[in-house]
C-alpha positions as a LaTeX table, in Angstrom:
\begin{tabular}{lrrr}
\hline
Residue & $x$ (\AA) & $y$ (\AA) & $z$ (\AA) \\
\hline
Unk1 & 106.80 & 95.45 & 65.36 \\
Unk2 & 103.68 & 96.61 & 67.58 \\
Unk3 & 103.70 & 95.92 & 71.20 \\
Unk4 & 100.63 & 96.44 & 72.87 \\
Unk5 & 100.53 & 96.43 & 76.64 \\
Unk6 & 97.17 & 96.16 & 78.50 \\
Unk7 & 95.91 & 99.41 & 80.70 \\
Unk8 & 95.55 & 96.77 & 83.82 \\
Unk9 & 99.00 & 95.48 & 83.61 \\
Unk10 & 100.48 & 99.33 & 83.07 \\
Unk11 & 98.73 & 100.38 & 85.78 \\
Unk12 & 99.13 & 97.46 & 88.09 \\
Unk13 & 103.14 & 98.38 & 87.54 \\
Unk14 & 102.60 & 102.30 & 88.23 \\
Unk15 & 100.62 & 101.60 & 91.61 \\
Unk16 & 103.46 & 99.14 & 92.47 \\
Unk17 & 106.05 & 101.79 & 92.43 \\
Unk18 & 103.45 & 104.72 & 93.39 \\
Unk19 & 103.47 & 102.41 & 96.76 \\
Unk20 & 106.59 & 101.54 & 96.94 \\
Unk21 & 107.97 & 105.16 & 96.85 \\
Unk22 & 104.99 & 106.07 & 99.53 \\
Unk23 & 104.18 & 108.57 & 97.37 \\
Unk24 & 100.95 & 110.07 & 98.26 \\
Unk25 & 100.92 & 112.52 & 95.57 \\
Unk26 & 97.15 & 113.15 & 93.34 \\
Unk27 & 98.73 & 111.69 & 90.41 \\
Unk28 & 100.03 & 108.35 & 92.65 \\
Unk29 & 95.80 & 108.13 & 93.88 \\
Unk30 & 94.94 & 108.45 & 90.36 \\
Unk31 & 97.03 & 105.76 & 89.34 \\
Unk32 & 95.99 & 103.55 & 92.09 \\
Unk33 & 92.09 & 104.18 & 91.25 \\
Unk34 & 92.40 & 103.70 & 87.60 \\
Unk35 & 94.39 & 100.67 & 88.34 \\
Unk36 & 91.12 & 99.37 & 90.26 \\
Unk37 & 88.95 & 100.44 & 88.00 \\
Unk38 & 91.06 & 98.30 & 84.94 \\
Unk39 & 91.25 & 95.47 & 87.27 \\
Unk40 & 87.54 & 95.27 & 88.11 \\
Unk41 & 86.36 & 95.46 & 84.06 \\
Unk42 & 88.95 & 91.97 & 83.71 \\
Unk43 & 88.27 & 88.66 & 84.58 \\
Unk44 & 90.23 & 89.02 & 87.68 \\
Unk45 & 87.45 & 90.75 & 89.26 \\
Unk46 & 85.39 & 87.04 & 90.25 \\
Unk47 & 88.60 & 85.98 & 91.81 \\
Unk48 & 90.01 & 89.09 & 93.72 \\
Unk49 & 86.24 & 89.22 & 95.34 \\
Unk50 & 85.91 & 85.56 & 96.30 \\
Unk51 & 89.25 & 85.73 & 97.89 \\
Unk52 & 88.33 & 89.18 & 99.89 \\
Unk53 & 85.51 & 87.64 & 101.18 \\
Unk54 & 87.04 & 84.36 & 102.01 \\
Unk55 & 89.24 & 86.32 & 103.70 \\
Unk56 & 86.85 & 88.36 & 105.58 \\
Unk57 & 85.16 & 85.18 & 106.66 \\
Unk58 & 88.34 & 83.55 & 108.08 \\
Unk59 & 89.09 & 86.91 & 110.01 \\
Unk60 & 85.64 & 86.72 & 111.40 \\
Unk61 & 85.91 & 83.17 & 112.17 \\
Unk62 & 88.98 & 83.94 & 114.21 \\
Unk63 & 86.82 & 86.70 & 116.50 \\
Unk64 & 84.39 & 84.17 & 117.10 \\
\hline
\end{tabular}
C-alpha cells in the first residue's frame, strides 16, 4: 500500500507545530516559507488572496 501525502499539507502540519512550540529556530522559518511557497503553486492561492484583501478592505473601511 502507497500513501502519498502532498508537500502543502506536510508542510501546512510542520508550520502548525513550528508555531505552536514558538520555535523561532532556521529550520522552523524554513518550514514556514516552503509551506507558503506549496500553498501559493495550489489552487488555494485565488482564495487565500481574495480573502487578504477583503480583509484589508474591511480594516480600512473601519479607519475611515
Amino acid at each position: 500500500m502507497i500513501l502519498s501525502v502532498s508537500a502543502v499539507l506536510l508542510f501546512g502540519v510542520a508550520s502548525v507545530f513550528a508555531i505552536r512550540a514558538k520555535s523561532t529556530s532556521f529550520g522552523a522559518a524554513l518550514v514556514v516559507f516552503l509551506f507558503g511557497f506549496y500553498a501559493a503553486a495550489t489552487g488555494a492561492a485565488g482564495p487565500i488572496d481574495q480573502v487578504m484583501t477583503s480583509l484589508a478592505q474591511s480594516i480600512a473601511q473601519l479607519r475611515n
